[in-house]
Each structure stands twice: as structure tokens, then as C-alpha cells.
mmCIF file of C-alpha atoms in Angstrom:
data_model
loop_
_atom_site.group_PDB
_atom_site.id
_atom_site.type_symbol
_atom_site.label_atom_id
_atom_site.label_comp_id
_atom_site.label_asym_id
_atom_site.label_seq_id
_atom_site.Cartn_x
_atom_site.Cartn_y
_atom_site.Cartn_z
ATOM 1 C CA SER A 37 0.000 0.000 0.000
ATOM 2 C CA ASN A 38 1.027 3.637 -0.256
ATOM 3 C CA ALA A 39 1.561 3.901 3.482
ATOM 4 C CA ASP A 40 3.841 0.884 3.440
ATOM 5 C CA ARG A 41 5.708 2.270 0.454
ATOM 6 C CA GLU A 42 6.221 5.614 2.182
ATOM 7 C CA LEU A 43 7.583 3.845 5.237
ATOM 8 C CA ARG A 44 9.902 1.803 3.051
ATOM 9 C CA GLU A 45 11.181 4.931 1.299
ATOM 10 C CA GLU A 46 11.772 6.586 4.664
ATOM 11 C CA ALA A 47 13.662 3.504 5.851
ATOM 12 C CA ILE A 48 15.793 3.545 2.697
ATOM 13 C CA TRP A 49 16.882 7.129 3.361
ATOM 14 C CA LYS A 50 17.589 6.368 7.021
ATOM 15 C CA HIS A 51 19.880 3.586 5.832
ATOM 16 C CA ALA A 52 21.528 6.097 3.481
ATOM 17 C CA ARG A 53 22.426 8.316 6.429
ATOM 18 C CA SER A 54 23.821 5.431 8.440
ATOM 19 C CA SER A 55 27.490 4.582 8.149
ATOM 20 C CA SER A 56 27.086 0.954 9.152
ATOM 21 C CA PRO A 57 28.063 -1.828 6.745
ATOM 22 C CA ARG A 58 24.759 -3.520 7.539
ATOM 23 C CA SER A 59 22.832 -0.512 6.210
ATOM 24 C CA LEU A 60 24.805 -0.650 2.993
ATOM 25 C CA GLU A 61 24.048 -4.372 2.673
ATOM 26 C CA THR A 62 20.352 -3.624 3.173
ATOM 27 C CA LEU A 63 20.380 -0.946 0.481
ATOM 28 C CA ASN A 64 22.150 -3.308 -1.896
ATOM 29 C CA ARG A 65 19.602 -6.049 -1.194
ATOM 30 C CA ILE A 66 16.705 -3.667 -1.853
ATOM 31 C CA ALA A 67 18.304 -2.428 -5.082
ATOM 32 C CA ASN A 68 18.801 -5.979 -6.300
ATOM 33 C CA THR A 69 15.772 -7.875 -5.047
ATOM 34 C CA ASP A 70 12.852 -5.586 -4.252
ATOM 35 C CA GLY A 71 9.966 -5.937 -6.669
ATOM 36 C CA GLU A 72 9.086 -2.259 -6.995
ATOM 37 C CA VAL A 73 11.180 -0.337 -9.513
ATOM 38 C CA GLU A 74 10.678 2.951 -7.654
ATOM 39 C CA LEU A 75 12.022 1.496 -4.422
ATOM 40 C CA GLN A 76 14.980 -0.043 -6.236
ATOM 41 C CA GLU A 77 15.746 3.358 -7.743
ATOM 42 C CA GLU A 78 15.462 4.968 -4.287
ATOM 43 C CA ALA A 79 17.931 2.413 -2.935
ATOM 44 C CA ILE A 80 20.354 3.161 -5.771
ATOM 45 C CA GLY A 81 20.056 6.862 -5.003
ATOM 46 C CA ALA A 82 20.772 6.138 -1.352
ATOM 47 C CA ILE A 83 23.781 3.983 -2.262
ATOM 48 C CA SER A 84 25.134 6.814 -4.406
ATOM 49 C CA LYS A 85 25.123 9.100 -1.347
ATOM 50 C CA ARG A 86 27.518 6.804 0.506
ATOM 51 C CA PRO A 87 31.296 7.381 0.314
ATOM 52 C CA SER A 88 32.560 6.518 -3.168
ATOM 53 C CA ASP A 89 34.717 3.639 -1.934
ATOM 54 C CA GLN A 90 31.446 1.966 -0.891
ATOM 55 C CA ALA A 91 29.096 3.269 -3.567
ATOM 56 C CA VAL A 92 31.088 2.884 -6.774
ATOM 57 C CA PRO A 93 31.700 -0.886 -6.643
ATOM 58 C CA LEU A 94 28.043 -1.578 -5.821
ATOM 59 C CA LEU A 95 26.737 0.746 -8.515
ATOM 60 C CA ILE A 96 29.057 -0.802 -11.101
ATOM 61 C CA GLN A 97 27.875 -4.255 -10.103
ATOM 62 C CA ILE A 98 24.234 -3.195 -10.419
ATOM 63 C CA ALA A 99 24.904 -1.468 -13.751
ATOM 64 C CA LYS A 100 26.503 -4.636 -15.111
ATOM 65 C CA SER A 101 24.180 -7.300 -13.840
ATOM 66 C CA HIS A 102 20.748 -6.101 -12.769
ATOM 67 C CA PRO A 103 17.993 -7.861 -14.724
ATOM 68 C CA ARG A 104 15.979 -4.652 -15.255
ATOM 69 C CA ALA A 105 17.261 -2.183 -17.824
ATOM 70 C CA GLU A 106 15.777 0.816 -16.002
ATOM 71 C CA ILE A 107 17.665 -0.107 -12.838
ATOM 72 C CA ARG A 108 20.926 -0.554 -14.760
ATOM 73 C CA GLU A 109 20.326 2.869 -16.332
ATOM 74 C CA GLU A 110 19.722 4.453 -12.912
ATOM 75 C CA ALA A 111 22.980 2.992 -11.600
ATOM 76 C CA ILE A 112 24.838 4.325 -14.663
ATOM 77 C CA HIS A 113 23.207 7.732 -14.197
ATOM 78 C CA ARG A 114 24.298 7.835 -10.548
ATOM 79 C CA LEU A 115 27.835 6.754 -11.457
ATOM 80 C CA GLY A 116 27.984 9.719 -13.822
ATOM 81 C CA ARG A 117 27.391 12.049 -10.887
ATOM 82 C CA ILE A 118 30.208 10.648 -8.747
ATOM 83 C CA ASN A 119 33.694 12.117 -9.040
ATOM 84 C CA ASP A 120 35.646 8.865 -8.946
ATOM 85 C CA GLU A 121 38.164 7.391 -11.379
ATOM 86 C CA ARG A 122 36.595 3.910 -11.207
ATOM 87 C CA ALA A 123 33.216 5.357 -12.131
ATOM 88 C CA ARG A 124 34.727 7.303 -15.049
ATOM 89 C CA GLU A 125 36.544 4.210 -16.341
ATOM 90 C CA PHE A 126 33.384 2.136 -16.168
ATOM 91 C CA LEU A 127 31.394 4.802 -18.016
ATOM 92 C CA LYS A 128 34.072 4.951 -20.721
ATOM 93 C CA GLN A 129 33.748 1.185 -21.141
ATOM 94 C CA VAL A 130 29.964 1.472 -21.425
ATOM 95 C CA ILE A 131 30.256 4.220 -24.028
ATOM 96 C CA THR A 132 32.891 2.485 -26.138
ATOM 97 C CA SER A 133 31.146 -0.901 -26.006
ATOM 98 C CA ASP A 134 28.111 0.641 -27.725
ATOM 99 C CA LYS A 135 30.170 1.648 -30.763
#
């Protein structure tokens, strides 16, 4: 229901503000297994707010392997907003593989 969804979104953003490894694991699980696209995108947004040493590897993994194209695209979009060499290298690979 909408109320449940709102609570889930609030929980996602509370996990984003937490520095615990368990919170990051929870966000990754939601991004990869939750049935609702909007909640998966929220989790990806929350992951992208974490320090880049945590966020970049997870976002690259999601961008490479998530079964939903829209979720892979969201991860790629978020990688483009992170100032990190690993993110830039991955995006270069994505761009050149399309040619």
C-alpha cells in the first residue's frame, strides 16, 4: 500500500544516512531484489550518497548485472554524478562498447 511504500522509502533514506556496513548491505539487497522499480531506484540513489569507496563498486555491479534495464540505467546515471576514477573508467567502457 502507499503507506507501506512511504515507510519503506523513509527507511531507505535512514539507511543512506547510516554509516554501518549492515545498512549498505540492506540498500544493496533492496536495489537488487525488491519488486518495486521505484524502491529499487530509491535504494540506488541512497547507495550513491555513501562514500565513493562503498558506492562505486556496488553501482558498477548493479549497472553490469541487474535484470531490469531501467535499474541498470539508474545505476549508470548515478555513477555519472560521482567524481571517482573507477566510475569514469566504467562509463568509458559502457560508451565504447556501444560503438
